[in-house]
N, CA, C and O atoms as a DFTB+ gen file, in Angstrom:
476 C
 N C O
     1  1       3.367       9.444       8.777
     2  2       2.704       8.970       7.575
     3  2       1.223       8.769       7.883
     4  3       0.864       8.022       8.793
     5  1       0.372       9.440       7.118
     6  2      -1.058       9.362       7.341
     7  2      -1.632       8.058       6.801
     8  3      -1.073       7.429       5.903
     9  1      -2.777       7.674       7.386
    10  2      -3.484       6.484       6.934
    11  2      -4.175       6.806       5.609
    12  3      -4.711       7.899       5.427
    13  1      -4.155       5.860       4.705
    14  2      -4.792       6.046       3.406
    15  2      -6.168       5.404       3.382
    16  3      -6.413       4.416       4.074
    17  1      -7.071       5.971       2.580
    18  2      -8.360       5.337       2.343
    19  2      -8.128       4.142       1.426
    20  3      -7.052       4.008       0.844
    21  1      -9.117       3.282       1.296
    22  2      -8.985       2.120       0.411
    23  2      -8.711       2.547      -1.031
    24  3      -7.874       1.946      -1.705
    25  1      -9.402       3.570      -1.504
    26  2      -9.220       4.030      -2.880
    27  2      -7.833       4.656      -3.054
    28  3      -7.187       4.446      -4.081
    29  1      -7.365       5.428      -2.051
    30  2      -6.022       6.003      -2.122
    31  2      -4.973       4.897      -2.172
    32  3      -3.998       4.982      -2.919
    33  1      -5.186       3.865      -1.369
    34  2      -4.241       2.747      -1.359
    35  2      -4.236       2.030      -2.708
    36  3      -3.178       1.634      -3.196
    37  1      -5.403       1.863      -3.307
    38  2      -5.498       1.241      -4.630
    39  2      -4.715       2.061      -5.661
    40  3      -3.998       1.502      -6.491
    41  1      -4.855       3.374      -5.603
    42  2      -4.136       4.254      -6.524
    43  2      -2.629       4.166      -6.284
    44  3      -1.850       4.150      -7.237
    45  1      -2.218       4.109      -5.021
    46  2      -0.792       3.989      -4.719
    47  2      -0.220       2.702      -5.297
    48  3       0.888       2.712      -5.834
    49  1      -0.951       1.597      -5.199
    50  2      -0.472       0.332      -5.764
    51  2      -0.271       0.469      -7.280
    52  3       0.679      -0.078      -7.840
    53  1      -1.168       1.197      -7.925
    54  2      -1.028       1.418      -9.367
    55  2       0.200       2.276      -9.650
    56  3       0.967       1.977     -10.565
    57  1       0.393       3.343      -8.870
    58  2       1.555       4.206      -9.078
    59  2       2.861       3.472      -8.787
    60  3       3.851       3.681      -9.487
    61  1       2.879       2.619      -7.771
    62  2       4.082       1.825      -7.501
    63  2       4.384       0.917      -8.693
    64  3       5.540       0.735      -9.074
    65  1       3.335       0.359      -9.267
    66  2       3.508      -0.539     -10.409
    67  2       4.000       0.227     -11.645
    68  3       4.937      -0.208     -12.315
    69  1       3.370       1.359     -11.941
    70  2       3.696       2.114     -13.149
    71  2       4.926       3.013     -12.986
    72  3       5.574       3.368     -13.971
    73  1       5.238       3.371     -11.760
    74  2       6.351       4.249     -11.392
    75  2       6.096       5.718     -11.726
    76  3       6.372       6.578     -10.890
    77  1       5.587       6.032     -12.895
    78  2       5.177       7.386     -13.279
    79  2       3.917       7.249     -14.113
    80  3       3.817       6.356     -14.954
    81  1       2.942       8.145     -13.880
    82  2       1.694       8.011     -14.626
    83  2       0.888       9.305     -14.609
    84  3       0.907      10.067     -13.642
    85  1       0.191       9.521     -15.700
    86  2      -0.797      10.585     -15.779
    87  2      -2.100      10.017     -15.215
    88  3      -2.241       8.801     -15.083
    89  1      -3.051      10.890     -14.884
    90  2      -4.324      10.432     -14.321
    91  2      -4.980       9.415     -15.249
    92  3      -5.516       8.410     -14.783
    93  1      -4.943       9.665     -16.557
    94  2      -5.579       8.736     -17.509
    95  2      -4.932       7.352     -17.472
    96  3      -5.608       6.343     -17.671
    97  1      -3.608       7.305     -17.215
    98  2      -2.912       6.019     -17.117
    99  2      -3.393       5.243     -15.891
   100  3      -3.611       4.033     -15.954
   101  1      -3.554       5.953     -14.785
   102  2      -4.053       5.312     -13.552
   103  2      -5.473       4.823     -13.789
   104  3      -5.819       3.704     -13.410
   105  1      -6.291       5.654     -14.412
   106  2      -7.684       5.289     -14.687
   107  2      -7.758       4.020     -15.531
   108  3      -8.621       3.174     -15.298
   109  1      -6.868       3.881     -16.501
   110  2      -6.857       2.687     -17.366
   111  2      -6.527       1.413     -16.590
   112  3      -6.904       0.320     -17.013
   113  1      -5.831       1.539     -15.462
   114  2      -5.441       0.375     -14.663
   115  2      -6.551      -0.098     -13.715
   116  3      -6.512      -1.230     -13.231
   117  1      -7.525       0.754     -13.454
   118  2      -8.609       0.398     -12.523
   119  2      -9.645      -0.423     -13.277
   120  3     -10.201       0.018     -14.283
   121  1      -9.894      -1.631     -12.767
   122  2     -10.813      -2.528     -13.470
   123  2     -12.214      -2.547     -12.865
   124  3     -13.198      -2.736     -13.581
   125  1     -12.310      -2.352     -11.549
   126  2     -13.614      -2.391     -10.886
   127  2     -13.901      -1.056     -10.225
   128  3     -12.993      -0.381      -9.739
   129  1     -15.178      -0.680     -10.210
   130  2     -15.604       0.574      -9.594
   131  2     -14.763       1.743     -10.091
   132  3     -14.217       2.512      -9.299
   133  1     -14.665       1.865     -11.400
   134  2     -13.858       2.913     -12.030
   135  2     -14.445       4.279     -11.686
   136  3     -15.598       4.564     -12.009
   137  1     -13.641       5.126     -11.024
   138  2     -14.152       6.460     -10.673
   139  2     -14.157       7.383     -11.896
   140  3     -13.526       7.089     -12.911
   141  1     -14.866       8.481     -11.784
   142  2     -14.829       9.508     -12.812
   143  2     -13.427      10.111     -12.824
   144  3     -12.755      10.148     -11.793
   145  1     -12.992      10.580     -13.980
   146  2     -11.659      11.164     -14.140
   147  2     -11.397      12.234     -13.077
   148  3     -10.340      12.225     -12.445
   149  1     -12.342      13.152     -12.873
   150  2     -12.152      14.241     -11.907
   151  2     -12.034      13.714     -10.473
   152  3     -11.268      14.253      -9.673
   153  1     -12.786      12.671     -10.152
   154  2     -12.705      12.067      -8.826
   155  2     -11.329      11.466      -8.609
   156  3     -10.725      11.643      -7.551
   157  1     -10.835      10.758      -9.610
   158  2      -9.502      10.162      -9.520
   159  2      -8.431      11.241      -9.399
   160  3      -7.480      11.092      -8.631
   161  1      -8.582      12.310     -10.144
   162  2      -7.641      13.422     -10.069
   163  2      -7.612      14.002      -8.650
   164  3      -6.544      14.347      -8.143
   165  1      -8.764      14.110      -8.018
   166  2      -8.849      14.605      -6.636
   167  2      -8.156      13.642      -5.678
   168  3      -7.446      14.075      -4.770
   169  1      -8.356      12.342      -5.870
   170  2      -7.707      11.337      -5.022
   171  2      -6.191      11.474      -5.127
   172  3      -5.486      11.435      -4.118
   173  1      -5.701      11.634      -6.336
   174  2      -4.253      11.747      -6.536
   175  2      -3.726      13.042      -5.912
   176  3      -2.648      13.046      -5.318
   177  1      -4.469      14.128      -6.042
   178  2      -4.045      15.385      -5.408
   179  2      -4.036      15.242      -3.882
   180  3      -3.172      15.807      -3.212
   181  1      -4.995      14.486      -3.333
   182  2      -5.005      14.222      -1.889
   183  2      -3.753      13.444      -1.480
   184  3      -3.165      13.707      -0.432
   185  1      -3.352      12.486      -2.316
   186  2      -2.123      11.730      -2.047
   187  2      -0.911      12.650      -2.068
   188  3       0.036      12.466      -1.303
   189  1      -0.950      13.635      -2.944
   190  2       0.132      14.618      -2.987
   191  2       0.159      15.436      -1.694
   192  3       1.222      15.645      -1.109
   193  1      -1.007      15.894      -1.254
   194  2      -1.097      16.678      -0.015
   195  2      -0.638      15.874       1.196
   196  3      -0.067      16.431       2.132
   197  1      -0.887      14.567       1.180
   198  2      -0.478      13.697       2.285
   199  2       0.999      13.328       2.212
   200  3       1.525      12.696       3.128
   201  1       1.671      13.717       1.130
   202  2       3.092      13.460       1.001
   203  2       3.456      12.105       0.427
   204  3       4.575      11.632       0.625
   205  1       2.530      11.469      -0.284
   206  2       2.785      10.159      -0.867
   207  2       3.253      10.238      -2.315
   208  3       4.000       9.373      -2.773
   209  1       2.819      11.267      -3.035
   210  2       3.199      11.408      -4.435
   211  2       3.651      12.833      -4.724
   212  3       3.350      13.767      -3.980
   213  1       4.375      12.971      -5.817
   214  2       4.745      14.271      -6.344
   215  2       4.483      14.214      -7.848
   216  3       3.971      13.215      -8.355
   217  1       4.833      15.281      -8.557
   218  2       4.554      15.277      -9.986
   219  2       5.554      16.128     -10.752
   220  3       6.245      16.986     -10.203
   221  1       5.596      15.847     -12.047
   222  2       6.290      16.690     -13.006
   223  2       5.202      17.358     -13.835
   224  3       4.291      16.691     -14.326
   225  1       5.297      18.670     -13.991
   226  2       4.289      19.408     -14.747
   227  2       4.718      19.540     -16.206
   228  3       5.865      19.867     -16.510
   229  1       3.777      19.279     -17.087
   230  2       3.954      19.467     -18.522
   231  2       2.811      20.356     -18.978
   232  3       1.775      19.865     -19.426
   233  1       2.999      21.659     -18.864
   234  2       1.901      22.587     -19.118
   235  2       0.871      22.426     -18.012
   236  3       1.193      22.545     -16.830
   237  1      -0.366      22.156     -18.401
   238  2      -1.439      21.956     -17.413
   239  2      -1.584      20.493     -17.009
   240  3      -2.420      20.162     -16.167
   241  1      -0.791      19.632     -17.591
   242  2      -0.867      18.201     -17.311
   243  2       0.224      17.815     -16.312
   244  3       1.345      18.320     -16.364
   245  1      -0.133      16.914     -15.409
   246  2       0.826      16.457     -14.402
   247  2       1.061      14.961     -14.536
   248  3       0.128      14.175     -14.701
   249  1       2.343      14.587     -14.460
   250  2       2.713      13.174     -14.416
   251  2       3.120      12.883     -12.977
   252  3       4.072      13.467     -12.459
   253  1       2.390      11.973     -12.339
   254  2       2.585      11.687     -10.924
   255  2       3.516      10.506     -10.709
   256  3       3.599       9.600     -11.539
   257  1       4.217      10.531      -9.577
   258  2       5.080       9.420      -9.201
   259  2       5.122       9.319      -7.676
   260  3       5.025      10.328      -6.978
   261  1       5.269       8.082      -7.161
   262  2       5.298       7.901      -5.699
   263  2       6.604       8.416      -5.098
   264  3       7.674       8.262      -5.686
   265  1       6.501       9.026      -3.924
   266  2       7.709       9.429      -3.197
   267  2       7.856       8.625      -1.905
   268  3       8.862       8.740      -1.205
   269  1       6.855       7.818      -1.597
   270  2       6.925       6.856      -0.503
   271  2       7.016       5.476      -1.149
   272  3       6.202       5.138      -2.009
   273  1       7.991       4.686      -0.743
   274  2       8.132       3.355      -1.336
   275  2       7.061       2.406      -0.813
   276  3       6.498       2.596       0.265
   277  1       6.809       1.402      -1.597
   278  2       5.857       0.377      -1.189
   279  2       6.339      -0.301       0.094
   280  3       5.536      -0.636       0.964
   281  1       7.640      -0.498       0.206
   282  2       8.216      -1.155       1.381
   283  2       8.025      -0.307       2.636
   284  3       7.698      -0.839       3.697
   285  1       8.225       1.003       2.527
   286  2       8.035       1.896       3.679
   287  2       6.575       1.897       4.113
   288  3       6.278       1.870       5.308
   289  1       5.660       1.927       3.139
   290  2       4.236       1.898       3.470
   291  2       3.852       0.556       4.093
   292  3       3.105       0.516       5.072
   293  1       4.357      -0.534       3.533
   294  2       4.056      -1.868       4.055
   295  2       4.493      -1.975       5.515
   296  3       3.755      -2.478       6.362
   297  1       5.706      -1.494       5.795
   298  2       6.228      -1.553       7.157
   299  2       5.319      -0.782       8.120
   300  3       4.985      -1.272       9.199
   301  1       4.929       0.420       7.717
   302  2       4.057       1.255       8.555
   303  2       2.704       0.584       8.745
   304  3       2.184       0.529       9.860
   305  1       2.129       0.070       7.646
   306  2       0.824      -0.579       7.686
   307  2       0.856      -1.815       8.593
   308  3      -0.041      -2.014       9.412
   309  1       1.889      -2.633       8.440
   310  2       1.988      -3.843       9.251
   311  2       2.184      -3.504      10.724
   312  3       1.582      -4.137      11.590
   313  1       3.013      -2.517      11.011
   314  2       3.215      -2.113      12.400
   315  2       1.915      -1.620      13.021
   316  3       1.626      -1.931      14.176
   317  1       1.122      -0.849      12.260
   318  2      -0.174      -0.376      12.769
   319  2      -1.116      -1.550      13.004
   320  3      -1.784      -1.608      14.037
   321  1      -1.177      -2.485      12.062
   322  2      -2.072      -3.634      12.189
   323  2      -1.690      -4.488      13.398
   324  3      -2.558      -4.910      14.161
   325  1      -0.400      -4.740      13.570
   326  2       0.055      -5.556      14.701
   327  2      -0.244      -4.849      16.010
   328  3      -0.647      -5.479      16.988
   329  1      -0.047      -3.543      16.028
   330  2      -0.332      -2.756      17.231
   331  2      -1.830      -2.762      17.557
   332  3      -2.218      -3.030      18.695
   333  1      -2.668      -2.469      16.561
   334  2      -4.105      -2.324      16.786
   335  2      -4.856      -3.641      16.960
   336  3      -5.802      -3.705      17.745
   337  1      -4.457      -4.690      16.245
   338  2      -5.238      -5.926      16.246
   339  2      -4.602      -7.076      17.023
   340  3      -5.279      -8.052      17.347
   341  1      -3.314      -6.971      17.322
   342  2      -2.630      -8.079      17.987
   343  2      -1.874      -7.634      19.233
   344  3      -0.939      -8.303      19.672
   345  1      -2.285      -6.491      19.805
   346  2      -1.672      -5.968      21.034
   347  2      -0.155      -5.870      20.929
   348  3       0.566      -6.156      21.885
   349  1       0.315      -5.463      19.756
   350  2       1.744      -5.285      19.493
   351  2       2.544      -6.572      19.712
   352  3       3.709      -6.534      20.107
   353  1       1.892      -7.716      19.448
   354  2       2.527      -9.014      19.652
   355  2       2.587      -9.789      18.334
   356  3       1.562     -10.145      17.753
   357  1       3.811     -10.037      17.886
   358  2       3.985     -10.834      16.668
   359  2       3.549     -12.275      16.914
   360  3       3.065     -12.949      16.005
   361  1       3.726     -12.740      18.149
   362  2       3.279     -14.095      18.514
   363  2       1.767     -14.203      18.326
   364  3       1.279     -15.184      17.765
   365  1       1.028     -13.204      18.789
   366  2      -0.426     -13.217      18.613
   367  2      -0.807     -13.205      17.138
   368  3      -1.765     -13.863      16.735
   369  1      -0.057     -12.455      16.336
   370  2      -0.349     -12.379      14.914
   371  2      -0.127     -13.736      14.244
   372  3      -0.989     -14.213      13.505
   373  1       1.016     -14.352      14.498
   374  2       1.311     -15.653      13.885
   375  2       0.322     -16.701      14.379
   376  3      -0.124     -17.547      13.603
   377  1      -0.026     -16.653      15.665
   378  2      -1.015     -17.595      16.220
   379  2      -2.359     -17.433      15.521
   380  3      -3.027     -18.420      15.213
   381  1      -2.750     -16.200      15.274
   382  2      -4.014     -15.934      14.580
   383  2      -4.022     -16.619      13.217
   384  3      -4.977     -17.315      12.875
   385  1      -2.951     -16.422      12.433
   386  2      -2.896     -17.012      11.097
   387  2      -2.813     -18.537      11.155
   388  3      -3.344     -19.222      10.281
   389  1      -2.159     -19.058      12.163
   390  2      -2.087     -20.513      12.320
   391  2      -3.475     -21.076      12.632
   392  3      -3.888     -22.076      12.045
   393  1      -4.193     -20.432      13.557
   394  2      -5.537     -20.892      13.934
   395  2      -6.518     -20.782      12.772
   396  3      -7.409     -21.618      12.626
   397  1      -6.353     -19.754      11.947
   398  2      -7.235     -19.552      10.801
   399  2      -6.813     -20.410       9.603
   400  3      -7.427     -20.349       8.537
   401  1      -5.758     -21.211       9.794
   402  2      -5.207     -22.076       8.753
   403  2      -4.793     -21.288       7.511
   404  3      -4.963     -21.747       6.382
   405  1      -4.246     -20.095       7.743
   406  2      -3.746     -19.253       6.660
   407  2      -2.242     -19.419       6.491
   408  3      -1.638     -18.864       5.573
   409  1      -1.646     -20.198       7.399
   410  2      -0.209     -20.448       7.334
   411  2       0.011     -21.933       7.627
   412  3      -0.574     -22.487       8.558
   413  1       0.846     -22.555       6.835
   414  2       1.067     -23.996       6.976
   415  2       2.205     -24.274       7.949
   416  3       2.952     -23.371       8.327
   417  1       2.323     -25.535       8.348
   418  2       3.406     -25.967       9.224
   419  2       4.749     -25.731       8.532
   420  3       5.717     -25.311       9.167
   421  1       4.799     -26.005       7.226
   422  2       6.035     -25.787       6.473
   423  2       6.438     -24.316       6.499
   424  3       7.614     -23.990       6.667
   425  1       5.464     -23.437       6.332
   426  2       5.746     -22.006       6.367
   427  2       6.210     -21.564       7.755
   428  3       7.103     -20.726       7.879
   429  1       5.600     -22.130       8.792
   430  2       6.030     -21.823      10.164
   431  2       7.472     -22.275      10.390
   432  3       8.254     -21.580      11.039
   433  1       7.819     -23.448       9.850
   434  2       9.195     -23.935       9.970
   435  2      10.167     -22.994       9.255
   436  3      11.263     -22.736       9.752
   437  1       9.767     -22.487       8.097
   438  2      10.592     -21.529       7.366
   439  2      10.802     -20.255       8.174
   440  3      11.902     -19.703       8.205
   441  1       9.740     -19.793       8.827
   442  2       9.827     -18.591       9.672
   443  2      10.786     -18.840      10.833
   444  3      11.623     -17.993      11.144
   445  1      10.664     -19.987      11.465
   446  2      11.550     -20.319      12.579
   447  2      13.007     -20.365      12.101
   448  3      13.907     -19.867      12.777
   449  1      13.225     -20.966      10.929
   450  2      14.577     -21.048      10.382
   451  2      15.132     -19.641      10.107
   452  3      16.308     -19.383      10.363
   453  1      14.306     -18.743       9.595
   454  2      14.728     -17.353       9.350
   455  2      15.109     -16.656      10.663
   456  3      16.111     -15.945      10.744
   457  1      14.283     -16.883      11.679
   458  2      14.559     -16.267      12.994
   459  2      15.865     -16.791      13.568
   460  3      16.689     -16.021      14.062
   461  1      16.049     -18.107      13.502
   462  2      17.269     -18.706      14.028
   463  2      18.500     -18.241      13.261
   464  3      19.563     -18.039      13.848
   465  1      18.357     -18.074      11.953
   466  2      19.466     -17.621      11.114
   467  2      19.884     -16.192      11.471
   468  3      21.068     -15.858      11.443
   469  1      18.904     -15.360      11.804
   470  2      19.178     -13.959      12.106
   471  2      19.605     -13.716      13.546
   472  3      19.954     -12.589      13.898
   473  1      19.586     -14.736      14.377
   474  2      20.006     -14.562      15.780
   475  2      21.405     -15.002      16.003
   476  3      21.906     -14.921      17.125
């Protein structure tokens, strides 16, 4: 699975939300830094080439839909982030969020309870 650009990832989130969409539908969902229609169409075609989306053709118009689930992408993205930024250590990742105060003691207790339940 190839890495996506920020704009490609934004488009994928829209397609996951809509499930099926024409380029104009995706364009309507973008609120900031709205690209030109042709630029967005190119981004979506790039996603198709990368194997993230497919389409149904209706004449010259294409309705796009994701073929990679959000969960599969999330798993890949998180594994890459943990590998690249935390030396493949979940302990380092959780410690980082604890030190940055992005995770509370209650949330840490919930995580521990989940781990204990699954062991």
